[in-house]
Amino acid sequence: MTELRITQTLIPRNSVSSIKKLSSELIIPVTTDGSFQPGTVAVPASPSKISPLPAFGFSDAGWCWMRNEGAYPVQFGYIQAGTLYPVGVMKAASGSQPAETALFRLYSAITVSFGLNAVGGASSVSMMAWKD
Amino acid sequence: MAILRIHNSIKMIGSKSGIEGIGNQSFDITLDPAIVPQPGMKNVAPFPSATILWNSIASGDPGWVWMRNIDDTLNIKYGYLYAILDLKVIGLLKPGEIASFRLDPSSAPSTYFAAAGIGGTAKLQCLVWEEM
């Protein structure tokens, strides 16, 4: 059986007394039909649909991990008629700080509704997605 | 200085295809010491209604969001609340699943970031931290 092991941890540093460590691990069965979609997505400085998910049909959903690989922040969200309704953003690497990531399950119909937008200049995102 | 270290990881295991997908990264955000984390257990309204998840995050306030579906049976979807009964969905949380990403601050998250239970009112654990 092929599975995804998903781990997510939030660790307070420097004695942040009001915050406790949060840690989650999930094991998710995934298909073995080749729908694993790794890729690097060029992200223009204008709203655009993602394009590297050909195995995802209209009603498909699945887990997704993304990392900003460019020099500018990348927004992600719902795209409709050329307008992006941004929900999240990933900052680019800066100095000693690595680039940010996002981890979540994509909703269905993602190939027609999921959009990216680089802020301030073109960027790129590495993306891995597994269809349910 | 209060720092929150975030670790998002996803790994495909047990694959016989020879393809190994691994996304693994840690990075830090510096927290605003004047703002305590906004914890919450939310009962999110059944779709097509939706529930705004935070009420006090203004535009320009960057923050990290962490959510977990703590409902026993219901799925939860979330996204950009464009108008009443118009939730532009990007993500899905099955029971027990989590999501972790930076909220986009170009609009006030307290005006757009919302979730809805699928098939009924569902329970969602959600936290957000504001950054300096």
mmCIF file of C-alpha atoms in Angstrom, chain A residues 61-124:
data_model
loop_
_atom_site.group_PDB
_atom_site.id
_atom_site.type_symbol
_atom_site.label_atom_id
_atom_site.label_comp_id
_atom_site.label_asym_id
_atom_site.label_seq_id
_atom_site.Cartn_x
_atom_site.Cartn_y
_atom_site.Cartn_z
ATOM 1 C CA ALA A 61 -8.888 16.453 -4.792
ATOM 2 C CA GLY A 62 -5.769 15.519 -2.896
ATOM 3 C CA TRP A 63 -2.962 16.486 -0.569
ATOM 4 C CA CYS A 64 -0.574 19.180 -1.612
ATOM 5 C CA TRP A 65 2.775 20.524 -0.443
ATOM 6 C CA MET A 66 4.200 23.702 -1.954
ATOM 7 C CA ARG A 67 7.354 25.729 -1.460
ATOM 8 C CA ASN A 68 8.252 29.122 -2.840
ATOM 9 C CA GLU A 69 11.366 28.698 -4.975
ATOM 10 C CA GLY A 70 11.580 32.240 -6.317
ATOM 11 C CA ALA A 71 12.494 35.681 -5.082
ATOM 12 C CA TYR A 72 9.027 37.122 -4.523
ATOM 13 C CA PRO A 73 6.063 36.180 -2.339
ATOM 14 C CA VAL A 74 3.525 33.898 -3.989
ATOM 15 C CA GLN A 75 -0.159 34.131 -3.171
ATOM 16 C CA PHE A 76 -2.468 31.164 -3.647
ATOM 17 C CA GLY A 77 -6.208 30.957 -3.654
ATOM 18 C CA TYR A 78 -9.318 30.709 -5.738
ATOM 19 C CA ILE A 79 -9.205 32.069 -9.257
ATOM 20 C CA GLN A 80 -12.247 33.090 -11.213
ATOM 21 C CA ALA A 81 -12.489 35.150 -14.385
ATOM 22 C CA GLY A 82 -8.875 36.198 -14.054
ATOM 23 C CA THR A 83 -9.256 37.430 -10.495
ATOM 24 C CA LEU A 84 -7.421 35.738 -7.667
ATOM 25 C CA TYR A 85 -9.106 35.628 -4.284
ATOM 26 C CA PRO A 86 -5.996 34.957 -2.198
ATOM 27 C CA VAL A 87 -6.232 32.828 0.908
ATOM 28 C CA GLY A 88 -2.590 32.051 1.627
ATOM 29 C CA VAL A 89 0.856 33.328 0.778
ATOM 30 C CA MET A 90 4.383 31.898 0.864
ATOM 31 C CA LYS A 91 7.322 34.187 1.472
ATOM 32 C CA ALA A 92 10.506 33.730 -0.505
ATOM 33 C CA ALA A 93 13.805 32.786 1.066
ATOM 34 C CA SER A 94 15.559 35.794 2.547
ATOM 35 C CA GLY A 95 19.012 35.804 4.065
ATOM 36 C CA SER A 96 19.305 32.858 6.412
ATOM 37 C CA GLN A 97 15.566 32.325 6.448
ATOM 38 C CA PRO A 98 14.434 29.493 4.176
ATOM 39 C CA ALA A 99 11.500 29.812 1.873
ATOM 40 C CA GLU A 100 8.062 29.148 3.277
ATOM 41 C CA THR A 101 5.842 26.186 2.553
ATOM 42 C CA ALA A 102 2.152 25.412 2.640
ATOM 43 C CA LEU A 103 0.580 22.089 3.511
ATOM 44 C CA PHE A 104 -3.084 21.276 3.033
ATOM 45 C CA ARG A 105 -5.617 19.156 1.170
ATOM 46 C CA LEU A 106 -6.721 20.630 -2.107
ATOM 47 C CA TYR A 107 -10.450 20.834 -2.689
ATOM 48 C CA SER A 108 -12.051 19.228 -5.715
ATOM 49 C CA ALA A 109 -12.218 20.926 -9.097
ATOM 50 C CA ILE A 110 -8.823 22.245 -8.269
ATOM 51 C CA THR A 111 -7.561 22.444 -11.817
ATOM 52 C CA VAL A 112 -10.128 25.050 -12.669
ATOM 53 C CA SER A 113 -10.181 27.016 -9.467
ATOM 54 C CA PHE A 114 -6.739 27.044 -7.872
ATOM 55 C CA GLY A 115 -4.587 30.014 -8.738
ATOM 56 C CA LEU A 116 -1.195 31.485 -7.964
ATOM 57 C CA ASN A 117 0.124 35.030 -8.167
ATOM 58 C CA ALA A 118 3.622 36.340 -7.572
ATOM 59 C CA VAL A 119 3.782 39.720 -5.848
ATOM 60 C CA GLY A 120 6.368 42.179 -7.134
ATOM 61 C CA GLY A 121 7.880 40.017 -9.849
ATOM 62 C CA ALA A 122 7.739 36.588 -11.408
ATOM 63 C CA SER A 123 8.533 33.686 -9.125
ATOM 64 C CA SER A 124 8.243 29.913 -9.046
#
